[in-house]
Coordinates of N, CA and C in Angstrom, one line a residue:
M259 N 51.7 88.7 -38.4 CA 52.5 87.6 -38.7 C 53.2 87.8 -40.0
F260 N 54.4 87.2 -40.1 CA 55.2 87.4 -41.3 C 54.6 86.7 -42.5
S261 N 54.9 87.2 -43.7 CA 54.4 86.5 -44.9 C 55.4 85.4 -45.2
Q262 N 54.8 84.2 -45.4 CA 55.6 83.0 -45.7 C 55.1 82.3 -46.8
S263 N 55.9 81.5 -47.5 CA 55.5 80.7 -48.6 C 54.8 79.5 -48.1
L264 N 54.0 78.9 -48.9 CA 53.2 77.7 -48.6 C 54.2 76.5 -48.3
T265 N 55.3 76.5 -49.1 CA 56.3 75.4 -48.9 C 56.9 75.5 -47.6
A266 N 57.3 76.8 -47.1 CA 57.9 77.0 -45.8 C 57.0 76.6 -44.7
Q267 N 55.7 76.9 -44.8 CA 54.7 76.5 -43.8 C 54.5 75.0 -43.7
L268 N 54.4 74.3 -44.9 CA 54.3 72.9 -44.9 C 55.5 72.2 -44.3
L269 N 56.7 72.7 -44.7 CA 57.9 72.1 -44.2 C 58.0 72.3 -42.6
R270 N 57.6 73.4 -42.1 CA 57.6 73.6 -40.7 C 56.6 72.7 -40.0
M271 N 55.5 72.5 -40.6 CA 54.5 71.6 -40.0 C 54.9 70.2 -40.0
L272 N 55.6 69.8 -41.1 CA 56.1 68.4 -41.1 C 57.2 68.2 -40.1
V273 N 58.1 69.2 -39.9 CA 59.1 69.1 -38.9 C 58.5 69.0 -37.5
L274 N 57.5 69.8 -37.2 CA 56.8 69.7 -35.9 C 56.1 68.4 -35.7
L275 N 55.5 67.9 -36.7 CA 54.9 66.6 -36.6 C 55.9 65.5 -36.4
G276 N 57.0 65.5 -37.1 CA 58.1 64.6 -36.9 C 58.6 64.6 -35.5
V277 N 58.9 65.8 -35.0 CA 59.4 66.0 -33.6 C 58.4 65.5 -32.6
S278 N 57.1 65.8 -32.8 CA 56.1 65.3 -31.9 C 56.0 63.8 -31.9
L279 N 56.1 63.2 -33.0 CA 56.0 61.7 -33.1 C 57.2 61.1 -32.4
V280 N 58.4 61.6 -32.6 CA 59.6 61.1 -32.0 C 59.5 61.2 -30.4
I281 N 59.0 62.3 -30.0 CA 58.8 62.6 -28.5 C 57.8 61.6 -27.9
V282 N 56.7 61.4 -28.6 CA 55.7 60.4 -28.1 C 56.2 59.0 -28.2
H283 N 56.9 58.7 -29.2 CA 57.5 57.3 -29.4 C 58.5 57.0 -28.3
H284 N 59.2 57.9 -27.9 CA 60.3 57.7 -26.9 C 59.8 58.0 -25.4
S285 N 58.6 58.3 -25.2 CA 58.0 58.6 -23.9 C 56.9 57.6 -23.6
P286 N 57.2 56.5 -22.9 CA 56.1 55.5 -22.7 C 55.0 56.1 -21.8
V287 N 55.3 57.0 -20.9 CA 54.2 57.5 -20.0 C 53.3 58.4 -20.9
L288 N 53.9 59.2 -21.8 CA 53.0 60.1 -22.6 C 52.2 59.2 -23.6
L289 N 52.9 58.2 -24.2 CA 52.2 57.3 -25.1 C 51.0 56.6 -24.4
D290 N 51.2 56.1 -23.2 CA 50.1 55.5 -22.5 C 49.0 56.4 -22.2
S291 N 49.4 57.6 -21.8 CA 48.4 58.7 -21.5 C 47.5 59.0 -22.7
L292 N 48.2 59.2 -23.8 CA 47.5 59.5 -25.1 C 46.6 58.4 -25.5
S293 N 47.1 57.1 -25.4 CA 46.3 56.0 -25.8 C 45.0 55.8 -24.9
R294 N 45.2 56.1 -23.6 CA 44.0 56.0 -22.7 C 43.0 57.1 -23.1
N295 N 43.5 58.3 -23.4 CA 42.6 59.4 -23.8 C 41.9 59.0 -25.1
A296 N 42.6 58.4 -26.0 CA 42.0 58.0 -27.3 C 40.9 57.0 -27.1
V297 N 41.1 56.0 -26.2 CA 40.1 55.0 -25.9 C 38.9 55.6 -25.3
N298 N 39.1 56.5 -24.3 CA 38.0 57.2 -23.6 C 37.2 58.1 -24.6
A299 N 37.8 58.7 -25.5 CA 37.1 59.6 -26.5 C 36.5 58.8 -27.6
G300 N 37.0 57.6 -27.8 CA 36.5 56.8 -29.0 C 35.4 55.8 -28.6
C301 N 35.7 54.6 -28.5 CA 34.7 53.5 -28.3 C 34.0 53.6 -27.0
H302 N 34.5 54.3 -26.0 CA 33.9 54.4 -24.7 C 33.2 55.7 -24.5
Q303 N 32.8 56.3 -25.6 CA 32.2 57.6 -25.6 C 30.8 57.6 -25.0
G304 N 30.1 56.5 -25.1 CA 28.8 56.4 -24.5 C 27.8 57.0 -25.5
N305 N 27.8 56.5 -26.7 CA 26.9 57.0 -27.7 C 25.5 56.2 -27.7
G306 N 25.2 55.5 -26.6 CA 23.9 54.8 -26.5 C 24.0 53.3 -26.8
E307 N 25.1 52.9 -27.4 CA 25.2 51.5 -27.7 C 25.9 50.8 -26.5
H308 N 25.4 49.7 -26.2 CA 26.0 48.9 -25.1 C 26.5 47.6 -25.7
H309 N 27.7 47.3 -25.4 CA 28.3 46.1 -25.9 C 28.1 44.9 -24.9
S310 N 28.1 43.7 -25.4 CA 27.8 42.6 -24.5 C 29.0 42.2 -23.7
M311 N 30.2 42.5 -24.1 CA 31.4 42.1 -23.4 C 31.7 43.1 -22.3
S312 N 32.3 42.6 -21.2 CA 32.7 43.4 -20.1 C 33.9 44.3 -20.5
H313 N 34.3 45.2 -19.6 CA 35.4 46.1 -19.9 C 36.7 45.4 -20.0
S314 N 36.9 44.4 -19.1 CA 38.2 43.6 -19.1 C 38.3 42.8 -20.4
Q315 N 37.2 42.2 -20.9 CA 37.2 41.5 -22.1 C 37.4 42.5 -23.3
H316 N 36.9 43.6 -23.2 CA 37.0 44.6 -24.2 C 38.5 45.1 -24.3
S317 N 39.1 45.3 -23.2 CA 40.5 45.7 -23.2 C 41.4 44.6 -23.8
E318 N 41.1 43.4 -23.4 CA 41.9 42.3 -24.0 C 41.7 42.1 -25.5
H319 N 40.5 42.4 -25.9 CA 40.2 42.3 -27.3 C 41.1 43.3 -28.2
H320 N 41.4 44.5 -27.6 CA 42.2 45.5 -28.4 C 43.7 45.3 -28.2
H321 N 44.1 44.4 -27.4 CA 45.6 44.2 -27.2 C 46.1 43.1 -28.1

């Protein structure tokens, strides 16, 4: 790999982050897919805790 300055690496990563955010923001299908994945990986992970509300109530609670 080529030798690069820290500033150049950080700038490149910020540009890639910005482009990624713009793409996700303008793609409703991708945004919905990522949000479903985040919900499945987060509070629905199944860590042993059971909540008293049903799934539909839980979904309405987050919207």
